[in-house]
XYZ file of C-alpha atoms in Angstrom:
675
model
C -15.394 -1.970 -29.854
C -16.045 -3.293 -26.357
C -12.941 -1.504 -25.098
C -14.127 1.858 -26.452
C -17.534 1.444 -24.815
C -15.801 0.762 -21.505
C -13.467 3.707 -21.938
C -16.352 6.082 -22.658
C -18.055 4.932 -19.465
C -14.891 5.611 -17.459
C -14.496 9.034 -19.060
C -18.108 9.874 -18.259
C -17.592 8.939 -14.631
C -14.304 10.842 -14.496
C -16.065 13.930 -15.799
C -18.473 13.822 -12.860
C -16.331 15.816 -10.481
C -17.624 16.459 -6.988
C -18.460 15.568 -3.363
C -16.754 17.889 -0.953
C -15.516 16.571 2.329
C -17.219 17.846 5.451
C -15.562 21.037 6.573
C -17.215 21.304 9.953
C -15.014 22.054 12.879
C -16.121 21.169 16.345
C -14.830 21.652 19.848
C -12.465 19.634 21.912
C -12.327 15.910 21.281
C -12.395 13.808 24.409
C -9.414 11.688 23.450
C -6.203 12.950 25.069
C -4.511 12.164 21.761
C -6.307 15.082 20.119
C -7.605 17.187 22.994
C -5.841 20.308 21.754
C -6.975 19.982 18.150
C -10.465 20.940 16.969
C -10.382 18.913 13.761
C -13.164 16.579 12.748
C -11.877 13.010 12.547
C -13.197 12.446 9.013
C -11.036 15.214 7.549
C -7.950 15.004 9.807
C -4.603 13.796 8.437
C -1.499 12.936 10.456
C 1.231 11.538 8.166
C 4.257 13.846 8.282
C 2.469 16.311 10.586
C 3.141 17.030 14.244
C -0.514 16.355 15.090
C -3.813 15.929 13.306
C -4.667 18.829 10.983
C -7.345 19.446 8.393
C -6.211 18.079 5.034
C -6.573 21.508 3.413
C -4.088 22.947 5.934
C -1.497 20.156 5.688
C 1.869 21.041 4.187
C 1.710 18.158 1.733
C -1.079 16.928 -0.509
C -2.422 13.885 1.333
C -5.023 11.593 -0.199
C -7.094 10.091 2.609
C -9.191 6.969 1.963
C -11.883 6.457 4.609
C -12.668 2.761 4.683
C -16.178 3.236 6.069
C -17.265 4.634 2.693
C -19.597 2.497 0.569
C -17.034 2.046 -2.226
C -14.686 0.212 0.154
C -17.400 -2.064 1.541
C -16.006 -5.124 -0.269
C -12.337 -4.318 0.373
C -10.632 -6.875 2.592
C -6.970 -6.081 1.936
C -4.802 -3.124 0.984
C -4.710 -4.523 -2.546
C -8.512 -4.285 -2.773
C -8.610 -0.736 -1.401
C -5.952 0.742 -3.715
C -6.668 -0.897 -7.064
C -8.997 1.895 -8.310
C -6.872 4.803 -7.027
C -5.319 7.379 -9.359
C -1.536 7.252 -9.665
C -1.387 3.656 -8.402
C -1.162 0.609 -10.661
C -1.503 -2.902 -9.319
C 0.280 -6.097 -10.341
C -0.053 -9.634 -9.081
C 2.515 -12.411 -9.009
C 0.861 -15.771 -8.427
C 3.818 -16.879 -6.284
C 4.774 -13.638 -4.491
C 1.404 -11.894 -4.182
C 0.155 -8.400 -4.943
C 2.395 -5.406 -5.577
C 1.998 -1.867 -6.826
C 3.694 1.035 -8.551
C 3.125 4.669 -7.667
C 3.720 7.585 -10.027
C 5.962 5.428 -12.198
C 8.024 3.860 -9.400
C 7.224 0.585 -7.720
C 7.985 -1.975 -5.100
C 11.065 -0.962 -3.178
C 10.403 2.755 -3.704
C 7.123 2.871 -1.757
C 7.132 2.934 2.032
C 4.171 1.119 3.585
C 3.582 1.817 7.278
C 1.163 0.763 9.970
C 0.591 3.699 12.336
C 4.013 4.976 11.287
C 5.822 1.618 11.694
C 7.428 0.461 8.393
C 6.452 -3.044 7.283
C 9.253 -5.464 6.362
C 9.245 -8.708 4.412
C 9.492 -7.708 0.759
C 9.371 -10.533 -1.771
C 10.534 -9.688 -5.279
C 10.774 -6.075 -4.116
C 7.150 -5.819 -2.964
C 5.261 -6.103 0.289
C 2.439 -8.550 -0.518
C -0.603 -6.266 -0.329
C -2.878 -9.295 -0.024
C -1.349 -9.967 3.408
C -2.278 -6.529 4.753
C -5.826 -7.049 5.950
C -8.050 -4.112 6.868
C -9.826 -5.621 9.896
C -8.564 -2.944 12.297
C -7.781 -0.191 9.761
C -9.867 2.987 9.812
C -8.256 4.997 7.021
C -5.332 5.046 4.593
C -3.216 8.145 3.928
C -1.250 8.358 0.670
C 1.546 10.918 0.271
C 3.312 11.420 -3.069
C 7.057 11.988 -3.178
C 9.921 11.243 -0.774
C 9.403 11.561 2.970
C 12.994 10.653 3.684
C 13.614 13.363 6.298
C 10.952 11.916 8.595
C 10.896 8.240 7.570
C 14.205 7.419 5.874
C 14.647 4.951 3.037
C 12.167 3.427 0.572
C 9.936 6.437 -0.047
C 11.225 7.735 -3.410
C 7.740 7.377 -4.906
C 5.796 8.115 -1.735
C 4.408 6.659 1.460
C 1.238 4.783 2.385
C 0.280 4.961 6.060
C -2.466 2.706 7.449
C -4.166 4.174 10.512
C -5.839 1.855 13.000
C -9.284 2.307 14.514
C -9.827 3.961 17.870
C -12.708 3.183 20.174
C -15.036 6.202 20.089
C -17.735 5.078 22.535
C -17.525 4.427 26.259
C -19.770 1.355 26.307
C -18.486 -2.064 25.216
C -19.335 -3.158 21.676
C -19.054 -6.403 19.737
C -19.005 -6.453 15.927
C -19.262 -9.646 13.890
C -18.862 -9.939 10.121
C -19.530 -12.710 7.594
C -18.486 -12.349 3.958
C -18.780 -14.552 0.891
C -17.451 -13.841 -2.603
C -18.595 -15.990 -5.504
C -15.050 -17.052 -6.496
C -14.936 -19.233 -3.376
C -13.699 -16.633 -0.895
C -14.945 -16.723 2.722
C -14.199 -14.433 5.668
C -15.402 -14.388 9.266
C -14.298 -11.779 11.794
C -15.156 -10.548 15.278
C -14.190 -7.224 16.829
C -14.590 -6.239 20.481
C -13.928 -2.775 21.882
C -14.448 -0.986 25.160
C -13.214 2.187 26.797
C -13.277 4.102 30.042
C -12.174 7.451 31.399
C -8.473 6.865 30.797
C -8.291 3.878 28.481
C -9.659 2.235 25.348
C -9.031 -1.243 23.934
C -9.876 -3.007 20.676
C -9.343 -6.684 19.845
C -10.164 -8.348 16.540
C -9.768 -11.827 15.050
C -10.449 -12.985 11.511
C -10.333 -16.155 9.440
C -10.139 -16.052 5.656
C -10.325 -19.035 3.287
C -9.998 -18.937 -0.504
C -10.244 -22.199 -2.435
C -8.470 -20.959 -5.573
C -9.750 -19.734 -8.909
C -9.227 -20.529 -12.587
C -10.776 -19.090 -15.729
C -13.063 -22.086 -16.263
C -14.511 -22.157 -12.737
C -18.291 -21.787 -12.264
C -19.504 -18.288 -11.344
C -20.632 -19.417 -7.876
C -17.686 -21.465 -6.673
C -18.132 -23.331 -3.388
C -15.406 -25.027 -1.372
C -15.172 -28.616 -2.535
C -12.652 -31.419 -2.927
C -10.522 -31.314 -6.063
C -10.477 -34.160 -8.536
C -6.976 -35.618 -8.845
C -6.493 -34.478 -12.452
C -5.453 -31.290 -14.214
C -8.370 -29.408 -12.589
C -6.449 -29.442 -9.282
C -4.221 -26.670 -10.677
C -5.543 -23.150 -9.993
C -4.550 -19.898 -11.693
C -5.016 -18.144 -8.328
C -3.714 -20.411 -5.595
C -5.811 -21.532 -2.599
C -5.082 -19.512 0.510
C -5.899 -19.457 4.201
C -5.226 -16.467 6.455
C -5.709 -15.999 10.178
C -5.168 -12.626 11.822
C -5.213 -11.311 15.373
C -5.066 -7.602 16.223
C -4.852 -5.801 19.541
C -4.684 -2.085 20.293
C -5.022 -0.255 23.582
C -4.545 3.350 24.662
C -3.896 4.362 28.261
C -3.827 7.983 29.444
C -1.610 8.819 32.427
C -1.540 12.521 33.209
C -0.278 14.295 30.087
C 0.982 11.070 28.514
C -0.677 8.410 26.376
C 0.689 4.885 25.924
C -0.586 2.824 22.994
C 0.594 -0.800 22.765
C -0.396 -2.577 19.536
C -0.042 -6.145 18.291
C -0.631 -7.526 14.796
C -0.225 -11.189 13.954
C -0.831 -12.842 10.568
C -0.548 -16.509 9.652
C -0.966 -17.415 5.967
C -0.736 -20.674 4.036
C -0.803 -20.898 0.228
C -0.879 -24.144 -1.762
C 0.478 -24.219 -5.316
C -0.755 -27.515 -6.748
C 1.061 -29.107 -9.676
C -0.164 -31.262 -12.544
C -0.369 -35.046 -12.071
C 2.901 -36.700 -13.113
C 3.099 -39.198 -15.916
C 2.707 -41.874 -16.929
C -0.215 -42.769 -14.625
C -0.921 -39.504 -12.834
C -0.559 -41.007 -9.355
C 1.479 -38.162 -7.818
C 2.210 -34.474 -8.243
C 4.793 -31.912 -7.172
C 3.212 -29.256 -4.936
C 4.581 -26.193 -3.172
C 3.358 -24.955 0.206
C 4.141 -21.402 1.363
C 3.786 -20.565 5.057
C 4.054 -16.876 5.995
C 3.960 -15.370 9.475
C 4.126 -11.707 10.426
C 4.410 -10.701 14.095
C 4.390 -6.971 14.828
C 4.202 -5.631 18.394
C 4.724 -1.892 18.822
C 4.425 0.834 21.432
C 3.649 4.494 20.831
C 4.143 7.055 23.603
C 2.992 10.675 23.380
C 3.170 13.627 25.732
C 0.986 16.733 25.587
C 1.336 20.320 26.740
C -0.581 23.530 26.169
C 0.651 23.642 22.542
C -0.305 20.082 21.594
C 1.965 17.073 21.124
C 5.374 17.328 22.792
C 7.080 13.933 22.621
C 6.034 11.293 20.081
C 7.963 8.016 20.332
C 7.366 4.752 18.442
C 9.220 1.470 18.988
C 8.629 -1.967 17.502
C 10.152 -5.415 17.073
C 8.906 -7.020 13.872
C 9.326 -10.600 12.697
C 8.540 -11.897 9.208
C 9.136 -15.429 7.950
C 8.239 -17.256 4.748
C 8.859 -20.966 4.433
C 8.550 -22.836 1.152
C 8.070 -26.598 1.334
C 8.415 -28.598 -1.863
C 6.113 -31.621 -1.571
C 5.407 -34.865 -3.393
C 1.678 -35.552 -3.067
C 0.257 -39.047 -3.499
C -2.995 -38.488 -5.403
C -4.467 -41.814 -4.294
C -4.014 -41.297 -0.537
C -3.651 -37.450 -0.622
C -0.652 -37.671 1.712
C 2.454 -35.555 1.129
C 6.176 -35.934 1.745
C 8.965 -33.392 1.515
C 11.051 -33.308 -1.643
C 14.838 -32.933 -1.556
C 16.483 -30.217 0.524
C 17.090 -28.152 -2.633
C 13.310 -27.697 -2.964
C 12.957 -26.206 0.528
C 13.605 -22.565 1.364
C 13.070 -20.302 4.365
C 13.420 -16.527 4.443
C 13.345 -14.685 7.744
C 13.480 -10.964 8.503
C 13.713 -9.407 11.956
C 13.485 -5.646 12.315
C 13.934 -3.469 15.398
C 13.065 0.205 15.067
C 12.699 3.288 17.216
C 11.651 6.744 16.072
C 11.133 9.691 18.381
C 10.381 13.366 17.917
C 10.187 16.366 20.211
C 8.103 19.343 19.159
C 8.961 22.750 20.648
C 7.065 25.977 19.982
C 9.605 28.802 20.011
C 6.948 31.533 19.774
C 3.568 32.110 18.142
C 5.038 31.695 14.630
C 8.067 29.425 14.894
C 8.372 25.813 15.991
C 11.004 23.118 15.690
C 10.654 19.357 15.604
C 13.751 17.198 16.013
C 14.276 13.518 16.586
C 15.973 10.231 15.854
C 15.226 7.218 13.663
C 17.039 3.924 14.318
C 16.505 0.698 12.380
C 18.281 -2.644 12.658
C 17.415 -5.500 10.292
C 18.523 -9.134 10.148
C 17.938 -11.108 6.942
C 18.242 -14.891 6.998
C 18.135 -17.089 3.897
C 20.087 -19.890 2.261
C 20.393 -17.610 -0.790
C 22.225 -14.914 1.156
C 25.997 -14.939 1.567
C 26.872 -16.764 4.817
C 23.149 -17.423 5.373
C 22.680 -14.345 7.595
C 23.307 -10.631 7.094
C 22.462 -7.538 9.107
C 22.195 -3.801 8.542
C 21.906 -0.901 10.986
C 20.777 2.609 10.135
C 20.770 5.473 12.653
C 19.681 9.000 11.805
C 19.033 12.397 13.361
C 16.691 14.902 11.756
C 15.139 18.295 12.396
C 12.313 20.318 10.865
C 11.768 24.040 11.422
C 8.308 25.463 10.715
C 7.089 29.035 10.333
C 3.336 29.618 10.339
C 1.206 32.736 9.992
C -2.417 33.286 9.057
C -1.825 32.931 5.313
C 1.558 31.179 5.049
C 3.213 28.051 6.365
C 6.735 26.968 5.526
C 8.944 24.122 6.682
C 12.597 23.256 6.166
C 13.901 19.829 7.140
C 17.232 18.037 7.116
C 18.343 14.482 7.922
C 21.768 12.917 8.394
C 22.192 9.177 8.884
C 24.864 6.567 9.412
C 24.548 3.115 7.836
C 26.626 0.022 8.530
C 26.740 -1.021 4.848
C 26.994 2.160 2.742
C 27.293 5.934 2.953
C 24.054 7.833 3.510
C 23.464 11.167 1.745
C 22.473 14.386 3.509
C 18.741 14.840 2.890
C 16.991 18.241 2.810
C 13.318 19.063 2.252
C 11.305 22.260 1.799
C 7.507 22.525 2.005
C 5.411 25.677 1.686
C 1.680 26.391 1.902
C 0.040 29.667 0.870
C -3.582 30.335 1.835
C -5.642 32.799 -0.158
C -9.307 32.660 0.742
C -10.566 29.234 -0.311
C -7.435 28.590 -2.396
C -4.374 26.640 -1.286
C -1.040 26.798 -3.134
C 1.752 24.373 -2.249
C 5.350 23.945 -3.325
C 7.468 21.015 -2.167
C 11.020 19.897 -2.748
C 12.552 16.805 -1.187
C 15.658 14.733 -1.611
C 15.108 11.023 -1.083
C 17.012 7.783 -1.213
C 16.502 4.045 -1.333
C 18.969 1.926 0.563
C 20.184 -1.249 -1.156
C 18.446 -4.232 0.366
C 20.420 -6.964 2.074
C 19.409 -9.196 -0.827
C 20.911 -6.766 -3.365
C 24.071 -6.510 -1.284
C 24.641 -10.175 -0.436
C 22.466 -12.323 -2.717
C 24.007 -15.589 -3.904
C 22.079 -18.071 -6.030
C 23.854 -20.615 -8.191
C 22.321 -23.619 -9.924
C 22.547 -25.266 -13.331
C 20.661 -22.371 -14.967
C 21.492 -19.327 -12.811
C 24.477 -17.504 -11.352
C 23.134 -14.432 -9.560
C 25.165 -12.349 -7.112
C 24.714 -9.328 -4.886
C 27.149 -6.441 -4.719
C 28.379 -5.126 -1.337
C 29.722 -1.985 -3.080
C 26.315 -0.672 -4.131
C 25.402 2.948 -3.511
C 21.986 4.109 -2.398
C 19.572 5.243 -5.077
C 18.891 8.959 -4.673
C 16.240 11.304 -5.999
C 15.209 14.937 -6.270
C 11.457 15.516 -6.163
C 9.585 18.757 -6.862
C 5.846 19.342 -6.738
C 3.509 22.313 -7.205
C -0.185 22.073 -6.429
C -3.340 24.152 -6.201
C -6.584 23.277 -4.473
C -9.859 25.032 -3.744
C -12.500 23.847 -1.294
C -16.030 25.214 -1.165
C -19.060 23.971 0.724
C -20.063 21.293 -1.801
C -17.152 21.328 -4.220
C -13.422 20.615 -4.130
C -10.862 20.683 -6.905
C -7.171 19.771 -6.750
C -4.379 19.866 -9.318
C -0.650 19.242 -9.208
C 2.432 18.794 -11.334
C 5.495 16.853 -10.195
C 8.976 15.813 -11.321
C 10.958 12.985 -9.713
C 14.534 12.385 -10.889
C 16.218 9.198 -9.638
C 19.910 8.393 -10.152
C 22.068 5.350 -9.385
C 19.131 2.985 -9.868
C 20.015 -0.559 -8.927
C 19.579 -3.205 -11.628
C 20.605 -6.814 -12.201
C 23.274 -6.622 -14.918
C 24.708 -9.288 -17.234
C 28.474 -9.480 -16.565
C 29.041 -11.128 -19.998
C 30.583 -14.204 -18.388
C 27.386 -16.092 -17.628
C 26.817 -14.332 -14.315
C 24.518 -11.507 -13.215
C 25.227 -8.963 -10.499
C 23.411 -5.970 -9.013
C 24.903 -2.650 -10.183
C 24.182 1.086 -9.995
C 23.731 1.889 -13.688
C 20.392 3.334 -14.619
C 18.610 6.651 -14.238
C 14.862 7.199 -14.039
C 12.789 10.335 -14.372
C 9.056 10.525 -13.724
C 6.915 13.585 -14.296
C 3.206 14.099 -14.325
C 0.125 16.217 -13.978
C -3.088 15.339 -12.191
C -6.496 16.925 -11.654
C -9.230 15.636 -9.356
C -12.472 17.001 -7.975
C -15.377 16.070 -5.724
C -18.828 17.541 -5.435
C -22.155 16.898 -3.759
C -25.671 17.706 -4.885
C -28.324 16.605 -2.457
C -28.149 12.823 -2.223
C -25.605 12.451 -5.028
C -21.831 12.553 -4.550
C -19.572 12.619 -7.598
C -15.809 12.391 -7.864
C -13.374 12.055 -10.704
C -9.714 12.331 -11.504
C -7.149 12.299 -14.280
C -3.405 11.716 -14.165
C -0.904 11.794 -17.017
C 2.462 10.296 -16.044
C 5.624 10.366 -18.141
C 8.637 8.111 -17.632
C 12.163 8.480 -18.916
C 14.639 5.693 -18.230
C 18.201 4.850 -19.196
C 18.906 1.136 -19.195
C 22.685 1.109 -19.678
C 25.583 3.404 -18.893
C 25.921 4.260 -22.612
C 22.190 4.836 -23.190
C 21.456 8.533 -23.730
C 17.845 8.048 -24.773
C 15.640 10.961 -23.779
C 12.247 9.679 -24.922
C 9.504 10.356 -22.397
C 6.830 7.650 -22.432
C 3.403 8.781 -21.229
C 0.526 6.916 -19.589
C -2.990 8.248 -18.853
C -5.239 7.223 -15.958
C -8.876 8.136 -15.274
C -10.997 7.502 -12.203
C -14.655 8.170 -11.521
C -17.082 7.478 -8.701
C -20.809 8.074 -8.237
C -22.580 7.578 -4.920
C -26.328 7.918 -4.493
C -28.237 7.837 -1.216
C -31.346 6.058 -2.521
C -33.247 6.258 0.747
C -32.182 6.547 4.369
C -31.056 2.912 4.753
C -29.854 2.398 1.137
C -26.685 3.676 -0.588
C -25.347 2.834 -4.046
C -21.819 3.377 -5.387
C -20.251 2.930 -8.807
C -16.439 3.129 -8.809
C -14.280 2.907 -11.932
C -10.757 3.336 -13.234
C -9.192 3.288 -16.688
C -5.497 2.355 -16.837
C -3.974 3.517 -20.101
C -1.300 1.718 -22.072
C 2.022 1.871 -20.240
C 5.007 2.013 -22.622
C 8.514 1.205 -21.445
C 11.996 0.766 -22.861
C 13.322 -2.805 -22.905
C 16.328 -4.556 -24.406
C 15.403 -7.222 -26.970
C 17.251 -10.398 -27.999
C 19.511 -8.379 -30.330
C 20.530 -6.025 -27.482
C 18.534 -3.204 -29.059
C 16.376 -0.837 -27.016
C 12.759 -1.076 -28.139
C 9.470 0.242 -26.774
C 7.147 -2.283 -25.188
C 3.525 -1.350 -24.465
C 1.155 -2.922 -21.989
C -2.473 -3.362 -22.908
C -4.910 -0.715 -21.567
C -7.749 -1.916 -19.387
C -10.640 -0.627 -17.286
C -12.051 -1.792 -13.959
C -15.553 -1.152 -12.621
C -17.159 -2.071 -9.279
C -20.714 -1.551 -8.033
C -21.732 -1.586 -4.358
C -25.143 -1.492 -2.675
C -25.346 -0.979 1.093
C -28.330 -1.330 3.410
C -27.685 -0.024 6.914
C -30.198 0.189 9.706
C -29.705 0.231 13.464
C -27.048 -2.384 14.276
C -27.224 -4.287 10.968
C -25.358 -3.631 7.721
C -25.728 -5.665 4.536
C -23.475 -4.936 1.568
C -23.840 -6.460 -1.893
C -21.107 -5.920 -4.464
C -20.421 -6.770 -8.080
C -16.660 -6.597 -8.490
C -14.651 -6.404 -11.698
C -17.786 -5.970 -13.829
C -15.732 -5.879 -17.048
C -14.266 -9.317 -16.157
C -10.636 -8.219 -16.589
C -8.196 -10.960 -15.571
C -4.947 -10.386 -17.485
C -3.243 -7.738 -19.600
C -0.962 -8.520 -22.507
C 2.347 -6.692 -22.888
C 3.208 -6.186 -26.566
C 6.411 -5.047 -28.196
C 6.161 -1.980 -30.409
C 4.351 -3.079 -33.555
C 2.738 -6.049 -31.836
C 4.724 -8.703 -33.684
C 4.552 -11.109 -30.814
C 3.616 -11.354 -27.179
C 6.200 -10.706 -24.487
C 4.168 -11.953 -21.557
C 0.901 -11.797 -19.707
C 0.372 -10.019 -16.408
C -2.313 -11.182 -13.987
C -4.489 -8.333 -12.715
C -7.499 -9.853 -10.967
C -9.701 -12.895 -10.822
C -12.860 -12.659 -12.908
C -16.175 -10.943 -12.339
C -17.604 -11.816 -8.936
C -20.357 -11.029 -6.466
C -19.755 -10.432 -2.783
C -22.135 -10.470 0.169
C -21.139 -8.958 3.525
C -23.277 -9.056 6.658
C -22.205 -7.033 9.705
C -23.852 -6.841 13.108
C -22.782 -4.429 15.838
C -23.959 -5.163 19.358
C -23.592 -2.399 21.941
C -24.182 -2.444 25.658
C -27.344 -0.722 26.836
C -27.066 2.992 27.270
C -24.520 3.444 24.455
């Protein structure tokens, strides 16, 4: 009964469709980066475009999340920001962190970028979303479907691009933030920015401490010493994160240079139960993760806008696992045997450059290169170290008139480990008054990872091997969409089909070993509708998506069953008075069926349990002070049970979130006089 009450509330919120984005266009923006584009920052999108354009005039449907909105006031990480977004489903591994799936595809099929630089360091196929903090992030752009022509591998499902903040005022400013969440989560951050005639700089530092959480913890959980008994074990492991960010932009003539640096240091403790017979010691695991990402973006401008756009970066990711024996009487720790230690290191060097040339008033061409080199180091990789190089050339030709815009793109790449396919894409946009009609087709691919190619893990219970003969997964994606934007109302709808072949799976070789093979096929299709509207002080938004999945699990499996999953989102924002804003944000995730192979080697349907999430946020903002109070996960959803068809027995529990919590965030922005 409780579930149906929750579902009705979600449906009611989803039915409240509204809140149009501002459509105002203003004159030239001072920043050289956008001096030739009269697009308001709030509505501009950049992913896959030559320069910033209004979202309604972009070739692709781009969902932009502006993190200054009230509903994101309690979001600290990418995982927090995306968990109530249509088409995206979250999962959490207590050892590997937070992951996601997008339109039926997950992990390795989603490209996550920071200002266009792909992030590396996937664990279990996923970038840990809990490691991507939003301290210096202004907005998030989500694009469905492959963007392989521009960005290469790992975008079969789509791309998520995090865009960093830019200093918008000339006078120096200093912003400090303190945050407490009742599960024992503490964050402190400081952000300094300043700018002049030809430069702007932003620096931020943050410290985040989480003391762990279990179902039986008190509602207000303070940091305290653990008793040396079974209560030392947490369902959500204690964590400490430190982050440093730097971004600067320098204008020299018609060029801008933007060096950026991101550094993250994270430590997670997985405490074990006291060992018998006296409980004087315990086996613990410590995970140390470091991400170091310097990058440089260079742009040139002419009378037509952006000419050259070049990005280069050298990225380092390392994760070290230390197996420890902890003395529970002295609380000192020693390393276990060498077999309990493991270090994974990834180094990535990339360069992507494009040149945009306007041939005449209607035609333009954009061509460029994309080079990536990756080293992967681990004791579980053949020879302990492997490398892969990928070099590509691509071109996109665009025709644009008053009512029509069309683009054809093509990409050809060379890879040191496998043969790359030729990748085409076609995007069209038709404008008819307030209506926008889009059609997109793209061919995408996912390169086998170095782990899938060269993995080697043998112990008493496992014999797992990579396969250097793997082919790249490839896909064909088609999408049609319609949108209409009026002064206080927007509506969007789309249908899509994504067909993926040569999917890579770990296959039983029937001799006690497992090896990665290209065997399975996957097809996702769906329909979605969303709308926003605004009436006075009230903004309403809602959305619905219905996604079908069809998957073959073996070479002889000809099953054609399409398994469907519904999703609903709804949001209400009310400006109570000038300093006060209230937001209610909800999502219902329907049951997600899937084909699995049971103990008798029969294909059966397994269904996950449906669940709903609801957050409430209250913001008070006046002058330089902002206070935000949030109640997160109001329905207290922590896990979801996956049941086989018929529900005879459980097949596992998936962690979704820690329990209901309250958060308090205090922000103070100090500006120099005259700003």
